[in-house]
PDB file of C-alpha atoms in Angstrom:
ATOM      1  CA  UNK A   1       0.000   0.000   0.000  1.00 54.00           C
ATOM      2  CA  UNK A   2       2.010   2.896  -1.317  1.00 57.00           C
ATOM      3  CA  UNK A   3       0.930   6.492  -0.959  1.00 61.00           C
ATOM      4  CA  UNK A   4       2.916   8.774  -3.256  1.00 65.00           C
ATOM      5  CA  UNK A   5       2.026  12.320  -2.336  1.00 64.00           C
ATOM      6  CA  UNK A   6       2.750  15.204  -4.683  1.00 72.00           C
ATOM      7  CA  UNK A   7       3.824  18.706  -3.523  1.00 75.00           C
ATOM      8  CA  UNK A   8       0.327  19.954  -4.332  1.00 76.00           C
ATOM      9  CA  UNK A   9      -1.076  17.384  -1.880  1.00 73.00           C
ATOM     10  CA  UNK A  10       0.989  18.918   0.921  1.00 80.00           C
ATOM     11  CA  UNK A  11      -0.394  22.376   0.079  1.00 83.00           C
ATOM     12  CA  UNK A  12      -3.923  20.949   0.126  1.00 79.00           C
ATOM     13  CA  UNK A  13      -3.193  19.326   3.483  1.00 80.00           C
ATOM     14  CA  UNK A  14      -2.035  22.674   4.878  1.00 83.00           C
ATOM     15  CA  UNK A  15      -5.214  24.370   3.624  1.00 83.00           C
ATOM     16  CA  UNK A  16      -7.378  21.625   5.096  1.00 81.00           C
ATOM     17  CA  UNK A  17      -5.563  21.648   8.423  1.00 85.00           C
ATOM     18  CA  UNK A  18      -6.061  25.399   8.622  1.00 87.00           C
ATOM     19  CA  UNK A  19      -9.746  25.147   7.667  1.00 83.00           C
ATOM     20  CA  UNK A  20     -10.622  22.265   9.998  1.00 84.00           C
ATOM     21  CA  UNK A  21      -8.353  22.888  12.991  1.00 87.00           C
ATOM     22  CA  UNK A  22      -7.884  26.664  13.132  1.00 92.00           C
ATOM     23  CA  UNK A  23     -10.560  28.538  11.156  1.00 89.00           C
ATOM     24  CA  UNK A  24     -13.376  26.117  12.049  1.00 89.00           C
ATOM     25  CA  UNK A  25     -12.968  26.423  15.823  1.00 91.00           C
ATOM     26  CA  UNK A  26     -12.396  30.203  15.574  1.00 93.00           C
ATOM     27  CA  UNK A  27     -15.559  30.724  13.511  1.00 92.00           C
ATOM     28  CA  UNK A  28     -17.431  28.442  15.890  1.00 92.00           C
ATOM     29  CA  UNK A  29     -16.298  30.578  18.803  1.00 93.00           C
ATOM     30  CA  UNK A  30     -17.332  33.776  16.997  1.00 93.00           C
ATOM     31  CA  UNK A  31     -20.847  32.560  16.156  1.00 92.00           C
ATOM     32  CA  UNK A  32     -21.490  30.679  19.414  1.00 90.00           C
ATOM     33  CA  UNK A  33     -24.142  33.174  20.559  1.00 91.00           C
ATOM     34  CA  UNK A  34     -25.508  34.262  17.168  1.00 92.00           C
ATOM     35  CA  UNK A  35     -28.266  31.880  16.186  1.00 91.00           C
ATOM     36  CA  UNK A  36     -28.800  33.528  12.787  1.00 94.00           C
ATOM     37  CA  UNK A  37     -25.196  32.874  11.747  1.00 92.00           C
ATOM     38  CA  UNK A  38     -25.469  29.305  13.016  1.00 91.00           C
ATOM     39  CA  UNK A  39     -28.565  28.846  10.875  1.00 92.00           C
ATOM     40  CA  UNK A  40     -26.695  30.226   7.857  1.00 91.00           C
ATOM     41  CA  UNK A  41     -23.815  27.810   8.509  1.00 89.00           C
ATOM     42  CA  UNK A  42     -26.323  24.943   8.771  1.00 90.00           C
ATOM     43  CA  UNK A  43     -27.979  26.072   5.547  1.00 89.00           C
ATOM     44  CA  UNK A  44     -24.573  26.191   3.849  1.00 84.00           C
ATOM     45  CA  UNK A  45     -23.743  22.721   5.126  1.00 84.00           C
ATOM     46  CA  UNK A  46     -27.042  21.313   3.845  1.00 84.00           C
ATOM     47  CA  UNK A  47     -26.713  23.127   0.519  1.00 82.00           C
ATOM     48  CA  UNK A  48     -23.188  21.843  -0.060  1.00 77.00           C
ATOM     49  CA  UNK A  49     -24.241  18.280   0.777  1.00 74.00           C
ATOM     50  CA  UNK A  50     -26.791  18.346  -2.034  1.00 71.00           C
ATOM     51  CA  UNK A  51     -24.128  19.213  -4.617  1.00 65.00           C
ATOM     52  CA  UNK A  52     -24.018  22.970  -4.184  1.00 58.00           C
ATOM     53  CA  UNK A  53     -24.003  24.843  -7.477  1.00 62.00           C
ATOM     54  CA  UNK A  54     -22.332  22.170  -9.584  1.00 63.00           C
ATOM     55  CA  UNK A  55     -21.273  18.803  -8.158  1.00 63.00           C
ATOM     56  CA  UNK A  56     -20.296  17.786  -4.658  1.00 54.00           C
ATOM     57  CA  UNK A  57     -16.883  16.675  -5.908  1.00 55.00           C
ATOM     58  CA  UNK A  58     -16.119  20.252  -6.889  1.00 59.00           C
ATOM     59  CA  UNK A  59     -16.787  21.539  -3.382  1.00 62.00           C
ATOM     60  CA  UNK A  60     -13.686  20.292  -1.647  1.00 67.00           C
ATOM     61  CA  UNK A  61     -10.110  19.156  -1.970  1.00 68.00           C
ATOM     62  CA  UNK A  62      -8.787  15.695  -2.761  1.00 70.00           C
ATOM     63  CA  UNK A  63      -5.503  14.457  -1.399  1.00 72.00           C
ATOM     64  CA  UNK A  64      -3.868  11.753  -3.512  1.00 69.00           C
ATOM     65  CA  UNK A  65      -6.341  11.970  -6.412  1.00 66.00           C
ATOM     66  CA  UNK A  66      -6.446   9.091  -8.870  1.00 70.00           C
ATOM     67  CA  UNK A  67      -8.512   8.133 -11.875  1.00 64.00           C
ATOM     68  CA  UNK A  68     -10.481   5.180 -10.608  1.00 62.00           C
ATOM     69  CA  UNK A  69     -13.812   3.700 -11.577  1.00 62.00           C
ATOM     70  CA  UNK A  70     -15.241   3.696  -8.057  1.00 64.00           C
ATOM     71  CA  UNK A  71     -17.066   6.459  -6.229  1.00 65.00           C
ATOM     72  CA  UNK A  72     -13.962   7.464  -4.260  1.00 66.00           C
ATOM     73  CA  UNK A  73     -11.074   8.978  -6.129  1.00 68.00           C
ATOM     74  CA  UNK A  74      -8.815   9.919  -3.240  1.00 71.00           C
ATOM     75  CA  UNK A  75      -9.019  11.162   0.321  1.00 73.00           C
ATOM     76  CA  UNK A  76     -11.643  13.826  -0.341  1.00 76.00           C
ATOM     77  CA  UNK A  77     -12.557  16.603   2.070  1.00 79.00           C
ATOM     78  CA  UNK A  78     -15.834  18.421   1.426  1.00 78.00           C
ATOM     79  CA  UNK A  79     -16.488  22.000   2.497  1.00 81.00           C
ATOM     80  CA  UNK A  80     -19.782  20.826   3.994  1.00 83.00           C
ATOM     81  CA  UNK A  81     -17.674  19.030   6.581  1.00 85.00           C
ATOM     82  CA  UNK A  82     -15.843  22.276   7.330  1.00 86.00           C
ATOM     83  CA  UNK A  83     -19.226  23.931   7.947  1.00 87.00           C
ATOM     84  CA  UNK A  84     -20.085  20.998  10.221  1.00 90.00           C
ATOM     85  CA  UNK A  85     -16.886  21.607  12.203  1.00 90.00           C
ATOM     86  CA  UNK A  86     -17.887  25.269  12.625  1.00 92.00           C
ATOM     87  CA  UNK A  87     -21.328  24.239  13.883  1.00 92.00           C
ATOM     88  CA  UNK A  88     -19.895  21.634  16.237  1.00 92.00           C
ATOM     89  CA  UNK A  89     -17.543  24.163  17.829  1.00 93.00           C
ATOM     90  CA  UNK A  90     -20.248  26.847  17.941  1.00 93.00           C
ATOM     91  CA  UNK A  91     -22.475  24.538  19.944  1.00 91.00           C
ATOM     92  CA  UNK A  92     -19.593  23.321  22.124  1.00 91.00           C
ATOM     93  CA  UNK A  93     -18.553  26.874  22.996  1.00 91.00           C
ATOM     94  CA  UNK A  94     -22.102  28.169  23.264  1.00 88.00           C
ATOM     95  CA  UNK A  95     -23.848  25.474  25.261  1.00 86.00           C
ATOM     96  CA  UNK A  96     -21.387  22.883  26.508  1.00 86.00           C
ATOM     97  CA  UNK A  97     -23.780  21.172  28.922  1.00 87.00           C
ATOM     98  CA  UNK A  98     -26.259  20.241  26.192  1.00 88.00           C
ATOM     99  CA  UNK A  99     -23.662  19.227  23.600  1.00 88.00           C
ATOM    100  CA  UNK A 100     -23.580  15.517  22.741  1.00 89.00           C
ATOM    101  CA  UNK A 101     -20.550  13.939  21.103  1.00 87.00           C
ATOM    102  CA  UNK A 102     -22.445  10.753  20.393  1.00 89.00           C
ATOM    103  CA  UNK A 103     -25.858  11.261  18.778  1.00 88.00           C
ATOM    104  CA  UNK A 104     -28.352   8.371  18.789  1.00 90.00           C
ATOM    105  CA  UNK A 105     -27.215   5.610  16.470  1.00 90.00           C
ATOM    106  CA  UNK A 106     -23.594   6.766  16.528  1.00 90.00           C
ATOM    107  CA  UNK A 107     -22.140   3.519  17.850  1.00 92.00           C
ATOM    108  CA  UNK A 108     -24.262   1.429  15.514  1.00 93.00           C
ATOM    109  CA  UNK A 109     -22.990   3.422  12.534  1.00 91.00           C
ATOM    110  CA  UNK A 110     -19.366   3.154  13.726  1.00 90.00           C
ATOM    111  CA  UNK A 111     -19.823  -0.605  14.162  1.00 92.00           C
ATOM    112  CA  UNK A 112     -21.192  -0.805  10.621  1.00 89.00           C
ATOM    113  CA  UNK A 113     -18.184   1.151   9.268  1.00 87.00           C
ATOM    114  CA  UNK A 114     -15.750  -1.083  11.145  1.00 88.00           C
ATOM    115  CA  UNK A 115     -17.481  -4.187   9.789  1.00 88.00           C
ATOM    116  CA  UNK A 116     -17.143  -2.760   6.287  1.00 85.00           C
ATOM    117  CA  UNK A 117     -13.416  -2.315   6.865  1.00 86.00           C
ATOM    118  CA  UNK A 118     -13.104  -6.102   6.797  1.00 88.00           C
ATOM    119  CA  UNK A 119     -13.411  -5.883   3.014  1.00 84.00           C
ATOM    120  CA  UNK A 120      -9.916  -4.370   2.862  1.00 85.00           C
ATOM    121  CA  UNK A 121      -8.527  -7.884   3.297  1.00 87.00           C
ATOM    122  CA  UNK A 122      -9.858  -8.955  -0.121  1.00 86.00           C
ATOM    123  CA  UNK A 123      -9.375  -5.643  -1.903  1.00 83.00           C
ATOM    124  CA  UNK A 124      -6.995  -5.735  -4.884  1.00 83.00           C
ATOM    125  CA  UNK A 125      -5.734  -2.260  -3.907  1.00 79.00           C
ATOM    126  CA  UNK A 126      -6.314  -1.699  -0.170  1.00 81.00           C
ATOM    127  CA  UNK A 127      -5.745   2.042  -0.529  1.00 80.00           C
ATOM    128  CA  UNK A 128      -8.855   2.350  -2.704  1.00 77.00           C
ATOM    129  CA  UNK A 129     -10.904   0.674   0.013  1.00 80.00           C
ATOM    130  CA  UNK A 130      -9.514   3.156   2.536  1.00 82.00           C
ATOM    131  CA  UNK A 131     -10.785   6.031   0.373  1.00 79.00           C
ATOM    132  CA  UNK A 132     -14.351   4.800   0.858  1.00 80.00           C
ATOM    133  CA  UNK A 133     -13.799   4.070   4.549  1.00 83.00           C
ATOM    134  CA  UNK A 134     -12.496   7.608   5.070  1.00 82.00           C
ATOM    135  CA  UNK A 135     -15.621   9.019   3.444  1.00 81.00           C
ATOM    136  CA  UNK A 136     -17.897   6.833   5.573  1.00 83.00           C
ATOM    137  CA  UNK A 137     -16.235   7.738   8.845  1.00 83.00           C
ATOM    138  CA  UNK A 138     -16.284  11.484   8.111  1.00 84.00           C
ATOM    139  CA  UNK A 139     -20.074  11.464   7.803  1.00 85.00           C
ATOM    140  CA  UNK A 140     -20.063  11.391  11.608  1.00 86.00           C
ATOM    141  CA  UNK A 141     -19.155  15.105  11.522  1.00 85.00           C
ATOM    142  CA  UNK A 142     -22.349  15.867   9.595  1.00 86.00           C
ATOM    143  CA  UNK A 143     -24.384  13.673  11.960  1.00 87.00           C
ATOM    144  CA  UNK A 144     -22.953  15.369  15.044  1.00 89.00           C
ATOM    145  CA  UNK A 145     -23.464  18.882  13.674  1.00 89.00           C
ATOM    146  CA  UNK A 146     -27.032  18.197  12.554  1.00 88.00           C
ATOM    147  CA  UNK A 147     -28.004  16.474  15.819  1.00 89.00           C
ATOM    148  CA  UNK A 148     -26.658  19.253  18.010  1.00 86.00           C
ATOM    149  CA  UNK A 149     -28.109  22.001  15.855  1.00 83.00           C
TER     150      UNK A 149
END
């Protein structure tokens, strides 16, 4: 399982790290008490999930992109997930006592994802199976943001 990253992938990783780990929490802190801005972030998240203006694949960055016939063509990060991170931090900073890390059905979904990971054993290219697993596990961000909204 070889992962050959290009210099552009490192730039994308820096952008994504900044968006998810620095800008997301900062924006969440800024909108923690402004329900209208939280609603706009939720609207943006929902709009980007349904393909935005063009296609969902165009609303994000892909690290290690490949031409592959499956539905996953790399480790893709969608901007809807960045909006989910903002909403998660806004609710954490705004109302910590009511925030829930594990919405109903969370553990069942994680168990399902882990069971699906067993298919990596028979995969001709295990890295391609990890692309899909990465996508499946990241949906938890959307679930958590929507549940706590």
